[in-house]
Short mmCIF file of C-alpha atoms and ligand atoms in Angstrom, two decimals:
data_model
loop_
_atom_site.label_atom_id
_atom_site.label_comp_id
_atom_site.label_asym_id
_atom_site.label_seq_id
_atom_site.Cartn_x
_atom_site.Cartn_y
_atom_site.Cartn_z
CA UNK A 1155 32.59 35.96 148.64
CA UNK A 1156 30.81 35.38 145.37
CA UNK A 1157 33.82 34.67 142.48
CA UNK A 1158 34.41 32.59 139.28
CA UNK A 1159 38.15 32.64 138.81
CA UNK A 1160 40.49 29.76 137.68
CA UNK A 1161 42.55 28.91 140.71
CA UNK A 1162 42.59 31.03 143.98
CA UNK A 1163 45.92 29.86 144.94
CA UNK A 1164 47.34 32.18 142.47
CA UNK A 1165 46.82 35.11 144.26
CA UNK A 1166 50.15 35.85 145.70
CA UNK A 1167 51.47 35.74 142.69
CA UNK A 1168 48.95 38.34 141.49
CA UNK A 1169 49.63 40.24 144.55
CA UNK A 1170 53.06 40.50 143.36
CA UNK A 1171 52.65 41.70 139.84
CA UNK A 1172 49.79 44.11 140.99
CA UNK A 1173 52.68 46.01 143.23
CA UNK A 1174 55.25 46.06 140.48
CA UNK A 1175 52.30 47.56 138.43
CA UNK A 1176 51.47 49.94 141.28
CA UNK A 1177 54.87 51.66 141.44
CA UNK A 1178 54.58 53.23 137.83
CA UNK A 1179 50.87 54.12 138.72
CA UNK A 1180 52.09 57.25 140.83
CA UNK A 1181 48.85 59.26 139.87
CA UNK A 1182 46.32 56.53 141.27
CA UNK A 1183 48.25 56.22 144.18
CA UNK A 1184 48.34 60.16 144.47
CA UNK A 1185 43.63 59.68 143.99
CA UNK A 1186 44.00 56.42 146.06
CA UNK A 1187 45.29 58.18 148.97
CA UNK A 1188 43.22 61.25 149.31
CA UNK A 1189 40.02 58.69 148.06
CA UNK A 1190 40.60 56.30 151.51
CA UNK A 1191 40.53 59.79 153.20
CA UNK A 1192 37.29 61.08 151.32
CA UNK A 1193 35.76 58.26 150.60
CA UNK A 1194 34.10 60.12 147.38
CA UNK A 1195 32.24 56.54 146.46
CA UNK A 1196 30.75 55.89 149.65
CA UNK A 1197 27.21 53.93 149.51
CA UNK A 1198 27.51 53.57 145.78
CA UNK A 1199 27.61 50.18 144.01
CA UNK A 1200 29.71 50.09 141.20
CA UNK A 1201 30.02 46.68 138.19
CA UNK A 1202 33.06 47.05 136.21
CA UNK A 1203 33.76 45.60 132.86
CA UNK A 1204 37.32 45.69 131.80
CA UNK A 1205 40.14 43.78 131.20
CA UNK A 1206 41.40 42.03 134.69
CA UNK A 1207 45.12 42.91 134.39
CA UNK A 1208 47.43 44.10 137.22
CA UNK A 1209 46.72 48.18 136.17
CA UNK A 1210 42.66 47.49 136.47
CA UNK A 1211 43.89 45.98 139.73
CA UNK A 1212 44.72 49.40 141.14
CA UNK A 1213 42.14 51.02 139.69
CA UNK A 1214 39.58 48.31 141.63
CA UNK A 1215 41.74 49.41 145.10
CA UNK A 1216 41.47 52.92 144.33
CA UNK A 1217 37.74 52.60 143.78
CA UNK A 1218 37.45 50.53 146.98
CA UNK A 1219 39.24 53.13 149.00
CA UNK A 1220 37.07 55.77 148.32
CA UNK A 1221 33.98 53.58 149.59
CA UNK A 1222 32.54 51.88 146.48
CA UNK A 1223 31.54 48.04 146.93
CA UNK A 1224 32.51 47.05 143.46
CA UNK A 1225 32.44 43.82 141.36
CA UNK A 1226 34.04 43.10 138.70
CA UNK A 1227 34.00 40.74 135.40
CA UNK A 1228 35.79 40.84 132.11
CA UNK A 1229 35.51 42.76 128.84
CA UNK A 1230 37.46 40.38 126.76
CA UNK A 1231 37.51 36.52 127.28
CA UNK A 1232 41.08 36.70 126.20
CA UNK A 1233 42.29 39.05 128.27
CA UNK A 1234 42.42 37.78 131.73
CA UNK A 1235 45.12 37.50 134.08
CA UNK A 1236 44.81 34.70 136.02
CA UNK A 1237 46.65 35.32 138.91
CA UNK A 1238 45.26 38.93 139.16
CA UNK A 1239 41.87 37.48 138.77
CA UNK A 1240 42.69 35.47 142.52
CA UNK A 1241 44.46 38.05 144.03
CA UNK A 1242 41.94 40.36 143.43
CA UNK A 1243 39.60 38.38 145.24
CA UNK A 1244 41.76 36.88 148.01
CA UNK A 1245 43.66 39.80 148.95
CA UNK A 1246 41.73 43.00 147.77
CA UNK A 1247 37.58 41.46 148.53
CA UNK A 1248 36.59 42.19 145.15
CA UNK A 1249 34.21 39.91 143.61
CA UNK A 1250 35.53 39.15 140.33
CA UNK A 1251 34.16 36.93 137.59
CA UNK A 1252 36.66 36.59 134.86
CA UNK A 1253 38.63 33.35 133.72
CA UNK A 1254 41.40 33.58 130.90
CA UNK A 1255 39.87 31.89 127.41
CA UNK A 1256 36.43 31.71 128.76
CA UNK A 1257 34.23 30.48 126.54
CA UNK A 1258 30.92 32.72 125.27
CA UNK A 1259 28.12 31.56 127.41
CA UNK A 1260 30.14 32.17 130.41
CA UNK A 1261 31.68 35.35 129.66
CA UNK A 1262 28.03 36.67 129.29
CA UNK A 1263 26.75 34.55 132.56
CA UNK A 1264 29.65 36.77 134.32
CA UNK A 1265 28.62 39.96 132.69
CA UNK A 1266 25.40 39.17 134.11
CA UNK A 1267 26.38 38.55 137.29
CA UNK A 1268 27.93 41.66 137.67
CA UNK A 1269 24.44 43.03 136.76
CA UNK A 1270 22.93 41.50 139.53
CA UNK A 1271 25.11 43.51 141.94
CA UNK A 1272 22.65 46.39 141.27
CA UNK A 1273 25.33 48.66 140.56
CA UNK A 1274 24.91 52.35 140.72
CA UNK A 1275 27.60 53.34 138.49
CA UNK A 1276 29.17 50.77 135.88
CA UNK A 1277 32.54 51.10 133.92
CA UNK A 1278 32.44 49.32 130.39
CA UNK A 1279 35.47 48.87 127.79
CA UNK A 1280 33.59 48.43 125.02
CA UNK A 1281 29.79 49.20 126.15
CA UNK A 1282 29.05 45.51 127.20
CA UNK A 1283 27.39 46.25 130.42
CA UNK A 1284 25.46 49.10 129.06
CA UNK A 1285 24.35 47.26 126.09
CA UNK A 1286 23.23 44.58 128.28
CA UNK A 1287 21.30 47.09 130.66
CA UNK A 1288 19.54 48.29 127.47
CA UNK A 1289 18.34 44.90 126.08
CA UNK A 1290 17.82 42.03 128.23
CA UNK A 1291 18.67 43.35 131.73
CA UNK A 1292 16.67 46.69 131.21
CA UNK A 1293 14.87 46.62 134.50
CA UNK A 1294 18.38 47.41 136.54
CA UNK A 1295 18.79 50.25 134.41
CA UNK A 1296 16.75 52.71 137.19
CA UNK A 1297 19.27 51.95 139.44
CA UNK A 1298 22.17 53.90 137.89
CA UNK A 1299 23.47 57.02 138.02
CA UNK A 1300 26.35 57.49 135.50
CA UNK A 1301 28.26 54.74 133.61
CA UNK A 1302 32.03 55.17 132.29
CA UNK A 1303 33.56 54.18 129.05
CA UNK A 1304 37.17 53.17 128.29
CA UNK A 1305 37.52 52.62 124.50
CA UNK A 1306 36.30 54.27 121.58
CA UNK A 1307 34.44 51.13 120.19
CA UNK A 1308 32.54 51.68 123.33
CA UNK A 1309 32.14 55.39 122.94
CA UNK A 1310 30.87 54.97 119.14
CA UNK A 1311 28.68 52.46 120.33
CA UNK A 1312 26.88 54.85 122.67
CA UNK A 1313 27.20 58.21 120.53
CA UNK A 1314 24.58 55.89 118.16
CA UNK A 1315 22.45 54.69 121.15
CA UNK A 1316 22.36 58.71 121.89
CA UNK A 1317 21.43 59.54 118.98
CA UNK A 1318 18.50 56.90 118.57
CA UNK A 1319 17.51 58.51 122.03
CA UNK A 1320 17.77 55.62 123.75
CA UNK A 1321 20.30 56.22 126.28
CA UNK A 1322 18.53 55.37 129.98
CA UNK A 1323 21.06 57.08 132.06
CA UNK A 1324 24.32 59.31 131.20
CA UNK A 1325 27.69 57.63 130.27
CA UNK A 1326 30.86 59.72 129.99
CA UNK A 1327 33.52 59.20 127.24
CA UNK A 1328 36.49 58.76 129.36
CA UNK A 1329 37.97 57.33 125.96
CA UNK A 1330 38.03 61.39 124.48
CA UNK A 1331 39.30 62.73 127.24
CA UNK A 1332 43.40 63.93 126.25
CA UNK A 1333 44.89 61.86 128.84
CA UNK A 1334 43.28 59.15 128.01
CA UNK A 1335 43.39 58.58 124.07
CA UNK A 1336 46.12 60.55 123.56
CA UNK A 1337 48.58 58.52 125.40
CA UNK A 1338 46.85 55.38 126.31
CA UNK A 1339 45.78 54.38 122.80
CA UNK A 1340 48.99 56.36 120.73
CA UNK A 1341 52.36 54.86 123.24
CA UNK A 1342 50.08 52.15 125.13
CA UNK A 1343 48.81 50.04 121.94
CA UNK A 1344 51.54 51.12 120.00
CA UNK A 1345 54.22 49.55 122.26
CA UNK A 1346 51.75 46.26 123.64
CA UNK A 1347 50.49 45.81 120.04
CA UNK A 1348 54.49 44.83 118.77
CA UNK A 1349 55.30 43.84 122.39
CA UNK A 1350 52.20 40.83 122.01
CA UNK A 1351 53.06 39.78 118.04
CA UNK A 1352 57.03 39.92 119.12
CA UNK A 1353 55.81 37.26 121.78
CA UNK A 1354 53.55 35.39 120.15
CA UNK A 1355 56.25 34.61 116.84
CA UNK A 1356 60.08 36.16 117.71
CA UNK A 1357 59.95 37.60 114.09
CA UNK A 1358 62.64 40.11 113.86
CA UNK A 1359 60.63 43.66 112.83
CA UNK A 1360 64.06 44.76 111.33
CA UNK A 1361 63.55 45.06 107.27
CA UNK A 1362 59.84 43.80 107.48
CA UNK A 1363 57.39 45.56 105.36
CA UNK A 1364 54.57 46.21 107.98
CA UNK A 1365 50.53 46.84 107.49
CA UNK A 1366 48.69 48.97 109.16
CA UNK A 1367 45.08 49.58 108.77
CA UNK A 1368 43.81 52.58 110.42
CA UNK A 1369 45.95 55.70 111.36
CA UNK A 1370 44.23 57.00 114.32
CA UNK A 1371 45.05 57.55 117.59
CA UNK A 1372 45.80 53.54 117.69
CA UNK A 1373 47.24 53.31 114.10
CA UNK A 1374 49.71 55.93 115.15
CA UNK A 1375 51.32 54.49 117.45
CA UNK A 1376 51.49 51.16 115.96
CA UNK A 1377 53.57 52.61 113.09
CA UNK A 1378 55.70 54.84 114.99
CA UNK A 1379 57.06 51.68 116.84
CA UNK A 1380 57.10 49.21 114.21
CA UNK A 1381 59.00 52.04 111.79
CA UNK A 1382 61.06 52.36 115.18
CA UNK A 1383 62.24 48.93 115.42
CA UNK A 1384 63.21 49.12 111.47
CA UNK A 1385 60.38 47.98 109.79
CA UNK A 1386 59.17 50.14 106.64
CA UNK A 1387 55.36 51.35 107.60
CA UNK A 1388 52.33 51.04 105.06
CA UNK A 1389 49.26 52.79 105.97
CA UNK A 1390 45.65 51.94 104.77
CA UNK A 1391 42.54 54.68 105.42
CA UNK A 1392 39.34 54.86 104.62
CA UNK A 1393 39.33 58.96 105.73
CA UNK A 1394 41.45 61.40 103.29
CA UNK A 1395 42.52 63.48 106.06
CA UNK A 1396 43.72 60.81 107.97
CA UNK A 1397 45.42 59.56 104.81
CA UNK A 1398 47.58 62.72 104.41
CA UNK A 1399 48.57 62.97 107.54
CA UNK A 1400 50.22 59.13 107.41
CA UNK A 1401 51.71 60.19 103.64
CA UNK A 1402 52.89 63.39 105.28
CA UNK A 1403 54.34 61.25 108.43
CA UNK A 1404 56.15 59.81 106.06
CA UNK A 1405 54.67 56.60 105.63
CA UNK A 1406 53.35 54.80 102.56
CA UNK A 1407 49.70 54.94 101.48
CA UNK A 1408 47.94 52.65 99.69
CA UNK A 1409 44.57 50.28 99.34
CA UNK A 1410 44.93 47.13 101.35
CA UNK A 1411 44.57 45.20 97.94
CA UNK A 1412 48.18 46.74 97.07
CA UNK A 1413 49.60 46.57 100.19
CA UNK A 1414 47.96 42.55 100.99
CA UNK A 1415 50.57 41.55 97.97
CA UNK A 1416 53.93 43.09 99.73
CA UNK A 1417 52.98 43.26 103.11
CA UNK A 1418 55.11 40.51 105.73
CA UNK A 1419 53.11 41.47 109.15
CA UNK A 1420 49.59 43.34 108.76
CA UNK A 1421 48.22 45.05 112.13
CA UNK A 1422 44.26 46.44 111.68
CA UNK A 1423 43.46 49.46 114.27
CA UNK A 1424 39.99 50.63 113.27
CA UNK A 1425 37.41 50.28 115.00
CA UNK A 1426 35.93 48.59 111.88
CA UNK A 1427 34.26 44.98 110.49
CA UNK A 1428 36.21 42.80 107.86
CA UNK A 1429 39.25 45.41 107.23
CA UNK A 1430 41.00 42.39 105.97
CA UNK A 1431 38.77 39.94 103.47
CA UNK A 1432 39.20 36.84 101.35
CA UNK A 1433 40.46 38.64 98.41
CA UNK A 1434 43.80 40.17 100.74
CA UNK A 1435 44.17 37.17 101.96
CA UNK A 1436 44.08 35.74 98.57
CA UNK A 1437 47.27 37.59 97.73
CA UNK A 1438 49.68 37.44 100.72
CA UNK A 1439 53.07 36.29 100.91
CA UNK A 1440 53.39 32.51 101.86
CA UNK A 1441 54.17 33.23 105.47
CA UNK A 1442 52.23 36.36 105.85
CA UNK A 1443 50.86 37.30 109.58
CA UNK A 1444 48.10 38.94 110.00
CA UNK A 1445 46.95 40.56 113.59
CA UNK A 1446 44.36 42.54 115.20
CA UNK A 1447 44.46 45.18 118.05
CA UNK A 1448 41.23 46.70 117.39
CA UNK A 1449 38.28 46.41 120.45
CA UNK A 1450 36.30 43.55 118.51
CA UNK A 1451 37.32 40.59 116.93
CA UNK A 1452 35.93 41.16 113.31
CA UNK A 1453 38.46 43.03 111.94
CA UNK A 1454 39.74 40.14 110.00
CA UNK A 1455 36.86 37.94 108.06
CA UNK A 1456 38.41 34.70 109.70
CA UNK A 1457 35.09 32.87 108.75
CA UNK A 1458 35.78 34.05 104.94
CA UNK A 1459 39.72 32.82 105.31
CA UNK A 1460 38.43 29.52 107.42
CA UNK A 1461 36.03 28.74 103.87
CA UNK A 1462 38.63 29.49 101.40
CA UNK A 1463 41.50 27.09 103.41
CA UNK A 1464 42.08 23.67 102.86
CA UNK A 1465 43.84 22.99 106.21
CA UNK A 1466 43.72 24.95 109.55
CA UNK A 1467 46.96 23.89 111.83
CA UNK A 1468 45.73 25.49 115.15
CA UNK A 1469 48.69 25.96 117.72
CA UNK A 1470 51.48 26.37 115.34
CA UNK A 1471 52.78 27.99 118.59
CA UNK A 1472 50.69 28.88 121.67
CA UNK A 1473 48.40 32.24 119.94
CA UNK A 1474 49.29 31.45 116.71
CA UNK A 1475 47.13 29.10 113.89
CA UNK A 1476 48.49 28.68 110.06
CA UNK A 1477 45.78 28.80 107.65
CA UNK A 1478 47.19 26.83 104.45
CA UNK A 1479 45.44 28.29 101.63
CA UNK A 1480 44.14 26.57 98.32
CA UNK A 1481 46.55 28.90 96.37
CA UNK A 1482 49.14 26.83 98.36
CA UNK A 1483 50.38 29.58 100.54
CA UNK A 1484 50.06 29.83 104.48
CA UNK A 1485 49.20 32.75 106.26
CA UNK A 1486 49.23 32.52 110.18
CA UNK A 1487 46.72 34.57 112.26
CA UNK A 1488 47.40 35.95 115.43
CA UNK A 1489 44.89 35.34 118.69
CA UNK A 1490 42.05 34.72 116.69
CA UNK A 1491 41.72 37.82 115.43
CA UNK A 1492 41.01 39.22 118.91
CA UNK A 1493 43.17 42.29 120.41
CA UNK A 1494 46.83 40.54 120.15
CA UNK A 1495 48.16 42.96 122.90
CA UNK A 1496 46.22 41.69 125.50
CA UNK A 1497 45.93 38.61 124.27
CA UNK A 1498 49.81 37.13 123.68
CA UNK A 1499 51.15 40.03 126.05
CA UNK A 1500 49.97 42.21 129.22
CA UNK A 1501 48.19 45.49 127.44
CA UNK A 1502 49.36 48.34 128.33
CA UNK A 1503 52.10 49.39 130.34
CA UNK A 1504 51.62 50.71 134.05
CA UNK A 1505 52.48 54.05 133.16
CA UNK A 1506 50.34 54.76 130.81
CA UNK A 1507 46.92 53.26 132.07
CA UNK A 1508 47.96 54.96 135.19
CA UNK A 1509 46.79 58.16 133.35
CA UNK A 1510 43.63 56.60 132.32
CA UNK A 1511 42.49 54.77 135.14
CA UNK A 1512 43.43 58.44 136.94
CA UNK A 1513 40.57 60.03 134.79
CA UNK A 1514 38.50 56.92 135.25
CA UNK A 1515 39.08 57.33 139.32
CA UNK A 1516 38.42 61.22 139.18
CA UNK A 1517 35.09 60.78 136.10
CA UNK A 1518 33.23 58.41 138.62
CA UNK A 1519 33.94 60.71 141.68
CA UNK A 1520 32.40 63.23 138.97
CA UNK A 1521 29.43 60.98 138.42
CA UNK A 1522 28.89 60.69 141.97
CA UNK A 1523 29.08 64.21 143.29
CA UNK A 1524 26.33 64.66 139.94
CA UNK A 1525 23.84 62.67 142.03
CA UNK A 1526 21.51 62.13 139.13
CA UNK A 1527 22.08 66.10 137.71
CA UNK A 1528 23.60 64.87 134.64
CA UNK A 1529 21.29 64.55 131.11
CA UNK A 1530 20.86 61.10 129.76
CA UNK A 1531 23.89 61.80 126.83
CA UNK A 1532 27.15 60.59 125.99
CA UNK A 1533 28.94 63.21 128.53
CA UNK A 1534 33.24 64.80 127.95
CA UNK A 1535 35.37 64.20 130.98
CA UNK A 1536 35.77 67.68 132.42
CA UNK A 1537 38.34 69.61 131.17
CA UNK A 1538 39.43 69.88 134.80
CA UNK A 1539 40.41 66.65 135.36
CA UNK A 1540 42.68 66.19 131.89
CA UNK A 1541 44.86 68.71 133.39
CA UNK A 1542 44.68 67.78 137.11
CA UNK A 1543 46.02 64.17 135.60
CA UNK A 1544 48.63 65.78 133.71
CA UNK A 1545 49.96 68.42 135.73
CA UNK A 1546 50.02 65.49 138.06
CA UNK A 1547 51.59 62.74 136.15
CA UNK A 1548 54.71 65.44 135.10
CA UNK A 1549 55.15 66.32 138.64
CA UNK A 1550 55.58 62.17 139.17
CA UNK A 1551 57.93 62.37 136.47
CA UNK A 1552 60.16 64.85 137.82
CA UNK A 1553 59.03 66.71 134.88
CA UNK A 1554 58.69 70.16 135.44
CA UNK A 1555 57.27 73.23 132.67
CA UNK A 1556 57.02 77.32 132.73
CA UNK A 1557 54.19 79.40 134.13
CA UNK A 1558 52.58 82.47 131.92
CA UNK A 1559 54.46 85.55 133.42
CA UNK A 1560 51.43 88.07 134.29
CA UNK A 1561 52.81 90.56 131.41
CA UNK A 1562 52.05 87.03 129.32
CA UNK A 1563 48.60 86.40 130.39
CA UNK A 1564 47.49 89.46 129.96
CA UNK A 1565 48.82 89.52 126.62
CA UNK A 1566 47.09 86.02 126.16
CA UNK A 1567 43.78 87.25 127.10
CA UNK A 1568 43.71 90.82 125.43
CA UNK A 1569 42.66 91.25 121.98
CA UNK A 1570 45.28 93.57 121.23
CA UNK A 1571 47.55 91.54 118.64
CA UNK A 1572 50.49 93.85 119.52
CA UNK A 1573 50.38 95.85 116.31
N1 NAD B 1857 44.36 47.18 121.74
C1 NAD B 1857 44.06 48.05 122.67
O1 NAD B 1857 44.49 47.94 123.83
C2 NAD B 1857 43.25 49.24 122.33
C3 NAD B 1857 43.41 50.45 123.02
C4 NAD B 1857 42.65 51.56 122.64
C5 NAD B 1857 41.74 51.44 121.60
N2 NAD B 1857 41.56 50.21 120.99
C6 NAD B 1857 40.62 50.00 119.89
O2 NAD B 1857 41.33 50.19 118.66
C7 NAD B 1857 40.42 50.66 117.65
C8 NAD B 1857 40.96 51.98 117.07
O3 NAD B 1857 40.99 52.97 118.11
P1 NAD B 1857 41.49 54.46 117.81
O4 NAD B 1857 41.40 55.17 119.11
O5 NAD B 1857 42.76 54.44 117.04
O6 NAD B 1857 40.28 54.94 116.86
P2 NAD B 1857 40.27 56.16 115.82
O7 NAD B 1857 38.85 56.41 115.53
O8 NAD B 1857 41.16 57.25 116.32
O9 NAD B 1857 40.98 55.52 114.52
C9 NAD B 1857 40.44 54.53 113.71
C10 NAD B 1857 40.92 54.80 112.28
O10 NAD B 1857 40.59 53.70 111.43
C11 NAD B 1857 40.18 54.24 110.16
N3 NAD B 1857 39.37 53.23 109.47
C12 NAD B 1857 38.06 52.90 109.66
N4 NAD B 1857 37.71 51.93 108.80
C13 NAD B 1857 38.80 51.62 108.07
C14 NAD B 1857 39.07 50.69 107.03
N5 NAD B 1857 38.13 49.87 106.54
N6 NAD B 1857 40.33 50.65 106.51
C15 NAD B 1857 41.31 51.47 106.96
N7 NAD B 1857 41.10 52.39 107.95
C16 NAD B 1857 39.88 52.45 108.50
C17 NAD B 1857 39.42 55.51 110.53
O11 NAD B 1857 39.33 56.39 109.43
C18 NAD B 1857 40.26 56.07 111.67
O12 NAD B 1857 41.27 56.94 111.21
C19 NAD B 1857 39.07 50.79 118.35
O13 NAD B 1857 38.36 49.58 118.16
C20 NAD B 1857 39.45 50.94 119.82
O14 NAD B 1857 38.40 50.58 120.68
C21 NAD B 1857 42.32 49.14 121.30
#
């Protein structure tokens, strides 16, 4: 079978991490089950982009069950599991092309080569596939039918192709849907985000004066945990409303300029380019860290930090460089700017991708039952499946919630206010 992984013989030990995954994934294995008996995905060829970890694992069997000969290659070339990468060829037949710390040329020659498995339906985190289907692999665009899109880089990325009108086929925003961002991005990156700069440095978060830029979904989460473990939470936002709703949160709020001076650990979250520039840089603590969690590595202007250094130390631990500054300070930087829970830690928990890899599952059965019916536009999950997944995922849990009483939908529905 056609692969490029690092070593093969690591499969059983991917095997074994990809079940310990699989037992908090109780929703997929609920989609898996009645997919093998379905098969939903029959005939259909399917690339997927995403980060090879033990969850995407699942979601590759899943997809395979219900009949879909899929491929898949990375989306980050950071954020490869090794051992998944084998097993997922030696023990599951999935093509896979992914190698932890790949270098550029060959994490596009993969991308491309899950292009040439004339896929039908792709899955991108972070619109790499789609982009590439757009410029220089445009002529495999005819062949497909719907493409899916984990992150909301990804999904900002292709609400601008949209509106350019240059969309060649319809994508859905699996990103927007609720059990996706509201969980996934909020408790996933939240608890990975501190879980992979924990590993990468064993600071103690107690009493640390922590950074972060951007309070959405992402940004949220990140300060609820680090304000969890005892660290007082600074916020810095570009959008007032997202600004007031830190302040009101109970956080601080301030320019990045202010809070560069004070801060001991800064996290960006945005979605944005150069969030943290020479001039922050030029006022942080000696010993500052700086991180990123954010899809794309250019959060942090590491070329402007790299010009105004007089000595890089790379390695300072495995993830971590020191940049020794001409003010005579050092700040370290995390993963090379790229996202530090993936990176120096495994992403997201089981139990939370298990949600969105649930409305991934159930959005490409969508896509296929479509058969070409869907407009060329960035397309919501169906409000369907957001509360299939959760009604699911409680009943998993043990969780269990009230029903509307008839007397109570009625009175729902009516316009009478009761006056
Ligand atoms: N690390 C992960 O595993 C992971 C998981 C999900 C999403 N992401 C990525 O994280 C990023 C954020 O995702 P989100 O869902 O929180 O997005 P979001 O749109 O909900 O939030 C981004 C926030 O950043 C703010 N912002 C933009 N530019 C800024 C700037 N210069 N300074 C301060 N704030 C700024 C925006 O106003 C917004 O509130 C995206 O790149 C997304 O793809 C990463």
């Amino acid at each position: 079978m056609n692969h490029d992984v690092r070593d093969i013989s690591l499969a059983a030990a991917g095997v074994r991490r990809i079940d310990w995954a699989d037992r908090t994934m109780s929703v997929l294995a609920v989609i898996r089950k009645r997919f093998a008996r379905e098969k939903p995905l029959k005939g259909l060829r399917m690339s997927a982009c995403l980060h090879v970890t033990t969850e995407t694992a699942n979601l590759a069997r899943t997809l395979k069950a219900g009949g879909a000969d899929l491929v898949i290659c990375a989306s980050n070339p950071l954020s490869t599991q090794d051992e998944v990468a084998a097993a997922l060829v030696a023990e599951y037949g999935v093509p896979t092309f992914a190698i932890k710390g790949e270098d550029h040329d060959t994490y596009y020659r993969h991308l491309n080569l899950a292009i040439d498995h004339k896929p039908n339906i792709t899955m991108d985190d972070g619109a790499d596939l789609v982009w590439l289907l757009h410029s220089k692999r445009k002529a495999e665009a005819a062949n497909i039918i719907g493409s899916m899109e984990e992150t909301t880089t990804g999904v900002i990325r292709l609400r601008a192709m949209e509106k350019r009108g240059q969309l060649k086929f319809p994508v859905v925003a699996v990103n927007d849907a609720d059990c996706k961002h509201l969980f996934d991005n909020r408790y996933g990156t939240g608890q990975s985000t501190l879980d992979g700069i924990v590993r990468a440095t064993n600071i103690l978060l107690a009493g640390k004066r922590v950074v972060v830029a951007g309070y959405g979904m992402c940004g949220r989460g990140v300060s609820m945990r680090a304000r969890g473990a005892g660290a007082s939470v600074i916020v810095t936002e570009i959008d007032p409303l997202k600004a007031i709703e830190a302040t009101m949160d109970g956080y601080l709020v301030m320019p990045m300029i202010d809070a560069a001076r004070v801060g001991d650990l800064f996290i960006t979250v945005t979605g944005d380019i150069n969030v943290i520039r020479p001039e922050h840089f030029k006022v942080m603590k000696d010993g500052a860290i700086v991180a990123n969690s954010g899809h794309f590595n250019v959060e942090l202007d590491l070329p402007g930090l790299e010009k105004m250094s007089k000595k890089i130390v790379r390695g300072v631990r495995p993830l971590v460089d020191g940049y020794a500054l001409k003010t005579g300070r050092t700040v370290y930087v995390l993963a090379e700017g790229r996202l530090v829970n993936l990176a120096a830690a495994e992403g997201h928990p089981a139990a939370v991708m298990d949600m969105s890899f649930a409305v991934q599952a159930l959005a490409s059965e969508w896509v296929a039952a479509s058969r070409r019916k869907l407009g060329r536009r960035v397309h919501q999950v169906p409000h369907e499946i957001d509360e299939y997944v959760a009604a699911l995922k409680l009943q998993t849990m043990g969780v269990r919630i009230d029903r509307l009483t008839s007397e109570q939908a009625r009175y729902l529905e009516s316009s009478d206010m009761g006056t």
